[in-house]
PDB file of C-alpha atoms in Angstrom:
ATOM      1  CA  MET L 239      90.670 138.803  73.849  1.00  0.00           C
ATOM      2  CA  THR L 240      90.459 136.210  71.061  1.00  0.00           C
ATOM      3  CA  ALA L 241      87.688 133.630  71.576  1.00  0.00           C
ATOM      4  CA  THR L 242      89.012 130.188  72.549  1.00  0.00           C
ATOM      5  CA  SER L 243      85.818 128.226  73.416  1.00  0.00           C
ATOM      6  CA  ALA L 244      87.460 127.220  76.739  1.00  0.00           C
ATOM      7  CA  VAL L 245      86.403 128.180  80.272  1.00  0.00           C
ATOM      8  CA  GLY L 246      89.009 128.028  83.039  1.00  0.00           C
ATOM      9  CA  LEU L 247      88.569 126.482  86.472  1.00  0.00           C
ATOM     10  CA  VAL L 248      91.434 126.393  88.969  1.00  0.00           C
ATOM     11  CA  LEU L 249      91.070 124.339  92.147  1.00  0.00           C
ATOM     12  CA  ALA L 250      93.507 125.209  94.923  1.00  0.00           C
ATOM     13  CA  ARG L 251      93.168 121.892  96.688  1.00  0.00           C
ATOM     14  CA  PRO L 252      95.401 118.942  97.572  1.00  0.00           C
ATOM     15  CA  PRO L 253      95.110 116.451  94.681  1.00  0.00           C
ATOM     16  CA  ARG L 254      94.615 113.536  97.093  1.00  0.00           C
ATOM     17  CA  LEU L 255      91.596 115.310  98.603  1.00  0.00           C
ATOM     18  CA  LEU L 256      90.158 116.204  95.220  1.00  0.00           C
ATOM     19  CA  GLY L 257      90.281 112.549  94.211  1.00  0.00           C
ATOM     20  CA  ALA L 258      88.551 111.371  97.378  1.00  0.00           C
ATOM     21  CA  GLU L 259      85.825 114.001  97.684  1.00  0.00           C
ATOM     22  CA  PRO L 260      82.914 113.570  95.228  1.00  0.00           C
ATOM     23  CA  PHE L 261      81.611 117.167  95.316  1.00  0.00           C
ATOM     24  CA  PHE L 262      83.926 118.783  92.779  1.00  0.00           C
ATOM     25  CA  MET L 263      83.790 115.855  90.359  1.00  0.00           C
ATOM     26  CA  GLU L 264      79.988 116.158  90.199  1.00  0.00           C
ATOM     27  CA  PHE L 265      80.212 119.955  90.010  1.00  0.00           C
ATOM     28  CA  ILE L 266      82.645 119.771  87.093  1.00  0.00           C
ATOM     29  CA  ALA L 267      80.466 117.183  85.354  1.00  0.00           C
ATOM     30  CA  GLY L 268      77.537 119.600  85.466  1.00  0.00           C
ATOM     31  CA  ILE L 269      79.670 122.402  84.028  1.00  0.00           C
ATOM     32  CA  GLU L 270      81.091 120.227  81.254  1.00  0.00           C
ATOM     33  CA  GLU L 271      77.713 118.858  80.234  1.00  0.00           C
ATOM     34  CA  ARG L 272      76.167 122.280  79.764  1.00  0.00           C
ATOM     35  CA  LEU L 273      79.252 123.803  78.095  1.00  0.00           C
ATOM     36  CA  ALA L 274      79.499 120.905  75.646  1.00  0.00           C
ATOM     37  CA  GLU L 275      76.018 121.745  74.385  1.00  0.00           C
ATOM     38  CA  ARG L 276      77.449 125.096  73.271  1.00  0.00           C
ATOM     39  CA  GLY L 277      80.676 123.714  71.804  1.00  0.00           C
ATOM     40  CA  ARG L 278      82.764 124.785  74.791  1.00  0.00           C
ATOM     41  CA  SER L 279      84.984 122.940  77.241  1.00  0.00           C
ATOM     42  CA  VAL L 280      86.555 123.269  80.693  1.00  0.00           C
ATOM     43  CA  LEU L 281      90.265 123.883  81.167  1.00  0.00           C
ATOM     44  CA  LEU L 282      90.850 122.443  84.652  1.00  0.00           C
ATOM     45  CA  HIS L 283      93.985 123.095  86.664  1.00  0.00           C
ATOM     46  CA  VAL L 284      94.676 121.781  90.183  1.00  0.00           C
ATOM     47  CA  VAL L 285      97.194 123.725  92.280  1.00  0.00           C
ATOM     48  CA  ALA L 286      98.442 123.815  95.859  1.00  0.00           C
ATOM     49  CA  ASP L 287      97.448 127.338  96.896  1.00  0.00           C
ATOM     50  CA  HIS L 288      96.088 130.704  95.785  1.00  0.00           C
ATOM     51  CA  ALA L 289      99.524 131.991  94.779  1.00  0.00           C
ATOM     52  CA  ALA L 290      99.792 129.177  92.250  1.00  0.00           C
ATOM     53  CA  GLU L 291      96.197 129.817  91.209  1.00  0.00           C
ATOM     54  CA  ILE L 292      96.935 133.472  90.436  1.00  0.00           C
ATOM     55  CA  ALA L 293     100.032 132.424  88.504  1.00  0.00           C
ATOM     56  CA  ALA L 294      97.816 130.150  86.401  1.00  0.00           C
ATOM     57  CA  TYR L 295      95.449 133.040  85.656  1.00  0.00           C
ATOM     58  CA  ARG L 296      98.395 135.155  84.510  1.00  0.00           C
ATOM     59  CA  ARG L 297      99.533 132.420  82.110  1.00  0.00           C
ATOM     60  CA  TRP L 298      96.022 131.953  80.756  1.00  0.00           C
ATOM     61  CA  ALA L 299      95.552 135.674  80.174  1.00  0.00           C
ATOM     62  CA  GLU L 300      98.978 136.067  78.558  1.00  0.00           C
ATOM     63  CA  ARG L 301      98.438 133.131  76.206  1.00  0.00           C
ATOM     64  CA  ARG L 302      94.713 133.827  75.703  1.00  0.00           C
ATOM     65  CA  LEU L 303      93.820 130.273  76.634  1.00  0.00           C
ATOM     66  CA  VAL L 304      90.347 130.889  78.123  1.00  0.00           C
ATOM     67  CA  ASP L 305      87.372 133.142  77.469  1.00  0.00           C
ATOM     68  CA  ALA L 306      86.307 133.301  81.114  1.00  0.00           C
ATOM     69  CA  VAL L 307      87.064 131.889  84.548  1.00  0.00           C
ATOM     70  CA  ILE L 308      84.903 130.189  87.180  1.00  0.00           C
ATOM     71  CA  LEU L 309      85.956 131.285  90.665  1.00  0.00           C
ATOM     72  CA  VAL L 310      85.268 128.926  93.578  1.00  0.00           C
ATOM     73  CA  ASN L 311      85.839 128.933  97.337  1.00  0.00           C
ATOM     74  CA  ARG L 312      85.957 132.656  97.990  1.00  0.00           C
ATOM     75  CA  THR L 313      88.088 133.531 100.989  1.00  0.00           C
ATOM     76  CA  VAL L 314      88.225 136.428 103.412  1.00  0.00           C
ATOM     77  CA  ASP L 315      90.405 139.206 101.943  1.00  0.00           C
ATOM     78  CA  ASP L 316      90.477 137.305  98.646  1.00  0.00           C
ATOM     79  CA  ALA L 317      92.999 138.785  96.194  1.00  0.00           C
ATOM     80  CA  ARG L 318      91.796 136.780  93.202  1.00  0.00           C
ATOM     81  CA  PRO L 319      88.816 138.892  92.030  1.00  0.00           C
ATOM     82  CA  ALA L 320      90.906 142.067  91.765  1.00  0.00           C
ATOM     83  CA  MET L 321      93.643 140.157  89.958  1.00  0.00           C
ATOM     84  CA  LEU L 322      91.165 138.752  87.443  1.00  0.00           C
ATOM     85  CA  ARG L 323      89.808 142.248  86.768  1.00  0.00           C
ATOM     86  CA  GLU L 324      93.362 143.485  86.268  1.00  0.00           C
ATOM     87  CA  LEU L 325      94.037 140.683  83.799  1.00  0.00           C
ATOM     88  CA  GLY L 326      90.801 141.349  81.929  1.00  0.00           C
ATOM     89  CA  LEU L 327      89.495 137.829  82.479  1.00  0.00           C
ATOM     90  CA  PRO L 328      85.686 137.687  82.763  1.00  0.00           C
ATOM     91  CA  VAL L 329      84.610 135.728  85.836  1.00  0.00           C
ATOM     92  CA  VAL L 330      81.553 133.945  87.237  1.00  0.00           C
ATOM     93  CA  VAL L 331      81.619 133.226  90.964  1.00  0.00           C
ATOM     94  CA  ALA L 332      80.305 129.912  92.268  1.00  0.00           C
ATOM     95  CA  GLY L 333      79.200 130.859  95.773  1.00  0.00           C
ATOM     96  CA  GLU L 334      79.370 134.111  97.702  1.00  0.00           C
ATOM     97  CA  PRO L 335      79.378 137.025  95.216  1.00  0.00           C
ATOM     98  CA  VAL L 336      81.959 139.732  94.631  1.00  0.00           C
ATOM     99  CA  GLU L 337      81.243 143.200  93.333  1.00  0.00           C
ATOM    100  CA  GLY L 338      81.133 143.434  89.568  1.00  0.00           C
ATOM    101  CA  ALA L 339      80.935 139.681  88.869  1.00  0.00           C
ATOM    102  CA  PRO L 340      77.845 137.506  88.337  1.00  0.00           C
ATOM    103  CA  ALA L 341      77.390 134.733  90.885  1.00  0.00           C
ATOM    104  CA  VAL L 342      75.559 131.454  91.331  1.00  0.00           C
ATOM    105  CA  ARG L 343      74.806 131.210  95.019  1.00  0.00           C
ATOM    106  CA  ARG L 344      73.952 128.531  97.561  1.00  0.00           C
ATOM    107  CA  ASP L 345      71.559 129.247 100.417  1.00  0.00           C
ATOM    108  CA  ASP L 346      73.957 128.355 103.224  1.00  0.00           C
ATOM    109  CA  VAL L 347      71.900 130.188 105.836  1.00  0.00           C
ATOM    110  CA  GLY L 348      68.674 128.391 104.958  1.00  0.00           C
ATOM    111  CA  SER L 349      70.453 125.045 104.799  1.00  0.00           C
ATOM    112  CA  VAL L 350      72.075 125.468 108.222  1.00  0.00           C
ATOM    113  CA  ARG L 351      68.719 126.377 109.712  1.00  0.00           C
ATOM    114  CA  ALA L 352      67.169 123.261 108.185  1.00  0.00           C
ATOM    115  CA  ALA L 353      69.886 121.021 109.632  1.00  0.00           C
ATOM    116  CA  LEU L 354      69.553 122.560 113.076  1.00  0.00           C
ATOM    117  CA  ALA L 355      65.753 122.358 112.982  1.00  0.00           C
ATOM    118  CA  HIS L 356      65.957 118.657 112.127  1.00  0.00           C
ATOM    119  CA  LEU L 357      68.233 117.898 115.072  1.00  0.00           C
ATOM    120  CA  ALA L 358      66.430 120.191 117.514  1.00  0.00           C
ATOM    121  CA  GLY L 359      63.158 118.554 116.508  1.00  0.00           C
ATOM    122  CA  LEU L 360      64.654 115.227 117.570  1.00  0.00           C
ATOM    123  CA  GLY L 361      65.428 116.684 121.001  1.00  0.00           C
ATOM    124  CA  HIS L 362      69.144 117.405 120.593  1.00  0.00           C
ATOM    125  CA  ARG L 363      70.308 120.307 122.741  1.00  0.00           C
ATOM    126  CA  ARG L 364      74.100 120.003 122.422  1.00  0.00           C
ATOM    127  CA  ILE L 365      75.137 120.076 118.775  1.00  0.00           C
ATOM    128  CA  ALA L 366      78.636 120.311 117.286  1.00  0.00           C
ATOM    129  CA  ARG L 367      79.734 121.168 113.778  1.00  0.00           C
ATOM    130  CA  VAL L 368      82.985 120.120 112.122  1.00  0.00           C
ATOM    131  CA  SER L 369      83.479 122.959 109.665  1.00  0.00           C
ATOM    132  CA  GLY L 370      85.665 123.557 106.659  1.00  0.00           C
ATOM    133  CA  PRO L 371      88.513 126.092 106.830  1.00  0.00           C
ATOM    134  CA  SER L 372      87.477 129.343 108.516  1.00  0.00           C
ATOM    135  CA  THR L 373      89.239 131.340 105.785  1.00  0.00           C
ATOM    136  CA  LEU L 374      86.394 130.458 103.412  1.00  0.00           C
ATOM    137  CA  VAL L 375      83.538 132.945 103.225  1.00  0.00           C
ATOM    138  CA  HIS L 376      80.864 130.260 103.085  1.00  0.00           C
ATOM    139  CA  THR L 377      82.310 128.583 106.201  1.00  0.00           C
ATOM    140  CA  ARG L 378      81.894 131.827 108.138  1.00  0.00           C
ATOM    141  CA  THR L 379      78.390 132.276 106.748  1.00  0.00           C
ATOM    142  CA  ARG L 380      77.418 128.809 107.962  1.00  0.00           C
ATOM    143  CA  THR L 381      79.012 129.362 111.365  1.00  0.00           C
ATOM    144  CA  ALA L 382      77.174 132.636 111.933  1.00  0.00           C
ATOM    145  CA  ALA L 383      73.887 131.065 110.807  1.00  0.00           C
ATOM    146  CA  LEU L 384      74.367 128.081 113.127  1.00  0.00           C
ATOM    147  CA  LEU L 385      75.145 130.168 116.193  1.00  0.00           C
ATOM    148  CA  GLU L 386      72.213 132.486 115.534  1.00  0.00           C
ATOM    149  CA  ALA L 387      69.731 129.649 114.941  1.00  0.00           C
ATOM    150  CA  ALA L 388      71.037 127.685 117.937  1.00  0.00           C
ATOM    151  CA  GLY L 389      70.635 130.685 120.214  1.00  0.00           C
ATOM    152  CA  ALA L 390      67.055 131.213 119.047  1.00  0.00           C
ATOM    153  CA  ALA L 391      66.240 127.530 119.600  1.00  0.00           C
ATOM    154  CA  GLY L 392      67.882 127.274 123.031  1.00  0.00           C
ATOM    155  CA  VAL L 393      70.508 124.854 121.683  1.00  0.00           C
ATOM    156  CA  GLU L 394      74.159 124.782 122.730  1.00  0.00           C
ATOM    157  CA  ALA L 395      76.324 124.805 119.605  1.00  0.00           C
ATOM    158  CA  VAL L 396      80.075 124.432 119.223  1.00  0.00           C
ATOM    159  CA  VAL L 397      82.125 124.713 116.029  1.00  0.00           C
ATOM    160  CA  VAL L 398      85.522 123.067 115.467  1.00  0.00           C
ATOM    161  CA  GLU L 399      87.526 123.726 112.309  1.00  0.00           C
ATOM    162  CA  GLY L 400      88.480 120.949 109.930  1.00  0.00           C
ATOM    163  CA  ASP L 401      90.041 120.949 106.466  1.00  0.00           C
ATOM    164  CA  TYR L 402      87.610 118.645 104.584  1.00  0.00           C
ATOM    165  CA  SER L 403      89.972 115.683 104.930  1.00  0.00           C
ATOM    166  CA  GLU L 404      89.265 112.226 106.292  1.00  0.00           C
ATOM    167  CA  GLU L 405      91.968 112.764 108.925  1.00  0.00           C
ATOM    168  CA  SER L 406      90.419 115.935 110.333  1.00  0.00           C
ATOM    169  CA  GLY L 407      86.959 114.363 110.423  1.00  0.00           C
ATOM    170  CA  ALA L 408      88.170 111.435 112.508  1.00  0.00           C
ATOM    171  CA  LYS L 409      90.447 113.484 114.784  1.00  0.00           C
ATOM    172  CA  LEU L 410      87.915 116.194 115.574  1.00  0.00           C
ATOM    173  CA  THR L 411      85.133 113.679 116.180  1.00  0.00           C
ATOM    174  CA  ALA L 412      87.300 111.927 118.755  1.00  0.00           C
ATOM    175  CA  GLN L 413      88.111 115.253 120.408  1.00  0.00           C
ATOM    176  CA  LEU L 414      84.451 116.237 120.604  1.00  0.00           C
ATOM    177  CA  LEU L 415      83.443 112.904 122.111  1.00  0.00           C
ATOM    178  CA  ALA L 416      86.243 113.165 124.703  1.00  0.00           C
ATOM    179  CA  ARG L 417      84.764 116.356 126.165  1.00  0.00           C
ATOM    180  CA  ALA L 418      83.266 116.341 129.647  1.00  0.00           C
ATOM    181  CA  GLU L 419      79.933 117.186 128.030  1.00  0.00           C
ATOM    182  CA  PRO L 420      80.087 115.706 124.535  1.00  0.00           C
ATOM    183  CA  PRO L 421      77.553 116.631 121.864  1.00  0.00           C
ATOM    184  CA  SER L 422      74.619 114.372 121.135  1.00  0.00           C
ATOM    185  CA  ALA L 423      74.783 115.325 117.453  1.00  0.00           C
ATOM    186  CA  ILE L 424      77.497 116.405 114.996  1.00  0.00           C
ATOM    187  CA  VAL L 425      77.115 118.113 111.620  1.00  0.00           C
ATOM    188  CA  TYR L 426      80.005 117.880 109.133  1.00  0.00           C
ATOM    189  CA  ASP L 427      80.734 120.355 106.353  1.00  0.00           C
ATOM    190  CA  ASN L 428      81.445 117.631 103.798  1.00  0.00           C
ATOM    191  CA  ASP L 429      80.821 113.946 103.208  1.00  0.00           C
ATOM    192  CA  LEU L 430      84.426 112.775 103.586  1.00  0.00           C
ATOM    193  CA  MET L 431      84.784 114.185 107.110  1.00  0.00           C
ATOM    194  CA  ALA L 432      81.368 112.763 108.015  1.00  0.00           C
ATOM    195  CA  VAL L 433      82.174 109.222 106.917  1.00  0.00           C
ATOM    196  CA  ALA L 434      85.483 109.374 108.793  1.00  0.00           C
ATOM    197  CA  GLY L 435      83.692 110.773 111.830  1.00  0.00           C
ATOM    198  CA  LEU L 436      81.177 107.944 111.709  1.00  0.00           C
ATOM    199  CA  HIS L 437      83.956 105.347 111.712  1.00  0.00           C
ATOM    200  CA  ALA L 438      85.764 107.145 114.547  1.00  0.00           C
ATOM    201  CA  ALA L 439      82.616 107.308 116.669  1.00  0.00           C
ATOM    202  CA  LYS L 440      81.898 103.619 116.144  1.00  0.00           C
ATOM    203  CA  GLY L 441      85.505 102.813 117.031  1.00  0.00           C
ATOM    204  CA  LEU L 442      85.043 104.651 120.320  1.00  0.00           C
ATOM    205  CA  GLY L 443      82.020 102.525 121.191  1.00  0.00           C
ATOM    206  CA  GLN L 444      79.361 105.064 120.227  1.00  0.00           C
ATOM    207  CA  ARG L 445      76.135 103.604 118.917  1.00  0.00           C
ATOM    208  CA  VAL L 446      74.948 105.644 115.938  1.00  0.00           C
ATOM    209  CA  PRO L 447      72.246 106.913 116.096  1.00  0.00           C
ATOM    210  CA  ASP L 448      71.279 105.664 119.583  1.00  0.00           C
ATOM    211  CA  ASP L 449      74.098 107.542 121.350  1.00  0.00           C
ATOM    212  CA  LEU L 450      75.089 110.026 118.663  1.00  0.00           C
ATOM    213  CA  SER L 451      73.362 111.525 115.621  1.00  0.00           C
ATOM    214  CA  LEU L 452      75.370 112.597 112.562  1.00  0.00           C
ATOM    215  CA  ILE L 453      74.600 114.731 109.496  1.00  0.00           C
ATOM    216  CA  ALA L 454      76.858 115.068 106.445  1.00  0.00           C
ATOM    217  CA  TRP L 455      77.031 118.052 104.128  1.00  0.00           C
ATOM    218  CA  ASP L 456      76.523 117.276 100.545  1.00  0.00           C
ATOM    219  CA  ASP L 457      74.867 114.005  99.722  1.00  0.00           C
ATOM    220  CA  SER L 458      76.976 111.516  97.794  1.00  0.00           C
ATOM    221  CA  SER L 459      77.448 107.801  97.261  1.00  0.00           C
ATOM    222  CA  LEU L 460      79.896 107.838 100.203  1.00  0.00           C
ATOM    223  CA  CYS L 461      77.016 108.790 102.491  1.00  0.00           C
ATOM    224  CA  ARG L 462      74.520 106.348 100.990  1.00  0.00           C
ATOM    225  CA  LEU L 463      76.960 103.419 101.186  1.00  0.00           C
ATOM    226  CA  ALA L 464      78.157 104.130 104.732  1.00  0.00           C
ATOM    227  CA  SER L 465      77.030 101.768 107.489  1.00  0.00           C
ATOM    228  CA  PRO L 466      74.725 103.036 108.842  1.00  0.00           C
ATOM    229  CA  ALA L 467      73.755 105.241 105.895  1.00  0.00           C
ATOM    230  CA  LEU L 468      74.331 108.916 106.682  1.00  0.00           C
ATOM    231  CA  THR L 469      71.622 111.516 106.991  1.00  0.00           C
ATOM    232  CA  THR L 470      72.636 114.379 104.706  1.00  0.00           C
ATOM    233  CA  MET L 471      72.036 117.914 103.594  1.00  0.00           C
ATOM    234  CA  SER L 472      71.291 117.285  99.936  1.00  0.00           C
ATOM    235  CA  LEU L 473      72.236 119.688  97.152  1.00  0.00           C
ATOM    236  CA  ASP L 474      71.892 118.905  93.465  1.00  0.00           C
ATOM    237  CA  VAL L 475      75.595 119.473  92.797  1.00  0.00           C
ATOM    238  CA  HIS L 476      75.256 118.599  89.119  1.00  0.00           C
ATOM    239  CA  LEU L 477      72.583 121.298  88.774  1.00  0.00           C
ATOM    240  CA  PHE L 478      74.876 123.734  90.585  1.00  0.00           C
ATOM    241  CA  GLY L 479      77.496 123.114  87.907  1.00  0.00           C
ATOM    242  CA  GLU L 480      74.923 123.506  85.134  1.00  0.00           C
ATOM    243  CA  LEU L 481      73.754 126.859  86.499  1.00  0.00           C
ATOM    244  CA  VAL L 482      77.344 128.097  86.694  1.00  0.00           C
ATOM    245  CA  ALA L 483      77.954 126.998  83.104  1.00  0.00           C
ATOM    246  CA  GLU L 484      74.806 128.763  81.901  1.00  0.00           C
ATOM    247  CA  SER L 485      75.980 132.006  83.514  1.00  0.00           C
ATOM    248  CA  VAL L 486      79.426 131.635  81.951  1.00  0.00           C
ATOM    249  CA  VAL L 487      77.968 131.090  78.487  1.00  0.00           C
ATOM    250  CA  ARG L 488      75.790 134.182  78.796  1.00  0.00           C
ATOM    251  CA  LEU L 489      78.771 136.190  80.034  1.00  0.00           C
ATOM    252  CA  VAL L 490      81.116 135.273  77.182  1.00  0.00           C
ATOM    253  CA  GLU L 491      78.369 135.747  74.604  1.00  0.00           C
ATOM    254  CA  GLY L 492      77.753 139.272  75.860  1.00  0.00           C
ATOM    255  CA  ASP L 493      74.263 138.676  77.269  1.00  0.00           C
ATOM    256  CA  PRO L 494      73.040 140.060  80.617  1.00  0.00           C
ATOM    257  CA  VAL L 495      73.803 137.694  83.502  1.00  0.00           C
ATOM    258  CA  ALA L 496      71.488 137.766  86.508  1.00  0.00           C
ATOM    259  CA  GLU L 497      72.411 136.382  89.920  1.00  0.00           C
ATOM    260  CA  ARG L 498      71.223 132.790  90.261  1.00  0.00           C
ATOM    261  CA  TRP L 499      70.433 130.724  93.359  1.00  0.00           C
ATOM    262  CA  CYS L 500      70.560 126.982  93.833  1.00  0.00           C
ATOM    263  CA  PRO L 501      67.566 125.502  95.676  1.00  0.00           C
ATOM    264  CA  THR L 502      68.064 125.396  99.445  1.00  0.00           C
ATOM    265  CA  GLU L 503      69.529 122.113 100.578  1.00  0.00           C
ATOM    266  CA  THR L 504      67.101 119.725 102.201  1.00  0.00           C
ATOM    267  CA  VAL L 505      67.545 117.169 104.962  1.00  0.00           C
ATOM    268  CA  VAL L 506      67.558 113.587 103.690  1.00  0.00           C
ATOM    269  CA  PRO L 507      66.949 111.480 106.822  1.00  0.00           C
ATOM    270  CA  ARG L 508      68.648 108.102 106.807  1.00  0.00           C
ATOM    271  CA  GLU L 509      70.058 105.936 109.581  1.00  0.00           C
ATOM    272  CA  THR L 510      72.371 108.284 111.507  1.00  0.00           C
ATOM    273  CA  THR L 511      69.833 110.628 113.107  1.00  0.00           C
ATOM    274  CA  ALA L 512      67.340 109.699 115.811  1.00  0.00           C
ATOM    275  CA  SER L 513      65.644 111.133 118.875  1.00  0.00           C
ATOM    276  CA  CYS L 514      68.025 112.184 121.611  1.00  0.00           C
ATOM    277  CA  ALA L 515      68.074 109.689 124.469  1.00  0.00           C
TER     278      ALA L 515
END
């Protein structure tokens, strides 16, 4: 394949969600910054689903538009890795690895345990999680880690599935609080759902954190500017992007690429977690 100096990234995500959620913008910024140092750039394409994503890969391979691809949001029974191998497009995976491709991983298990330990240490014994889509491998990894850690700690845990949107965060929070035995704490798989959940809880008369503790996944300005400011699981998303870019550069330059790990996310306590009444 002729060298192009471009690296491809396809995001199968609703454009409205991509614009509202800070995670991918910071992730892409980290990738671009590190690639620019090596005279390379990101070719970003936003599509509706994986079928459109695969079609984009076919066009890129046919026209030789990219030297490599960054694969994100691995799913169960994911057809994309095999397709990329068939097309001869080198790939770096951001997240859960696939056979034959270098990966930059996040410690989802360690991070879930840290979140649960924080809430259990505050006396919470009924904890809910509003997850991302269950088709995502990392969502299932987090769910399994939560249920295992909750069982070991004597905590009742329940998981409800969201889609990372503001609407699902608000709707599922209201449903959880309407239960006969509502949770005393809720963990959200992204910041957008958490901020929406906070507003929904306050609208239902819940005092946060006196009645209900909340934790958001991935720290962002949305969480810091919320009222009250959200406790978060903090990942250096910019660094995540930089590590992915470094692996891509090594891959396209023909150097060995070792598996990399981001530091385990840490709890950043703010104003939405407190001792259970």
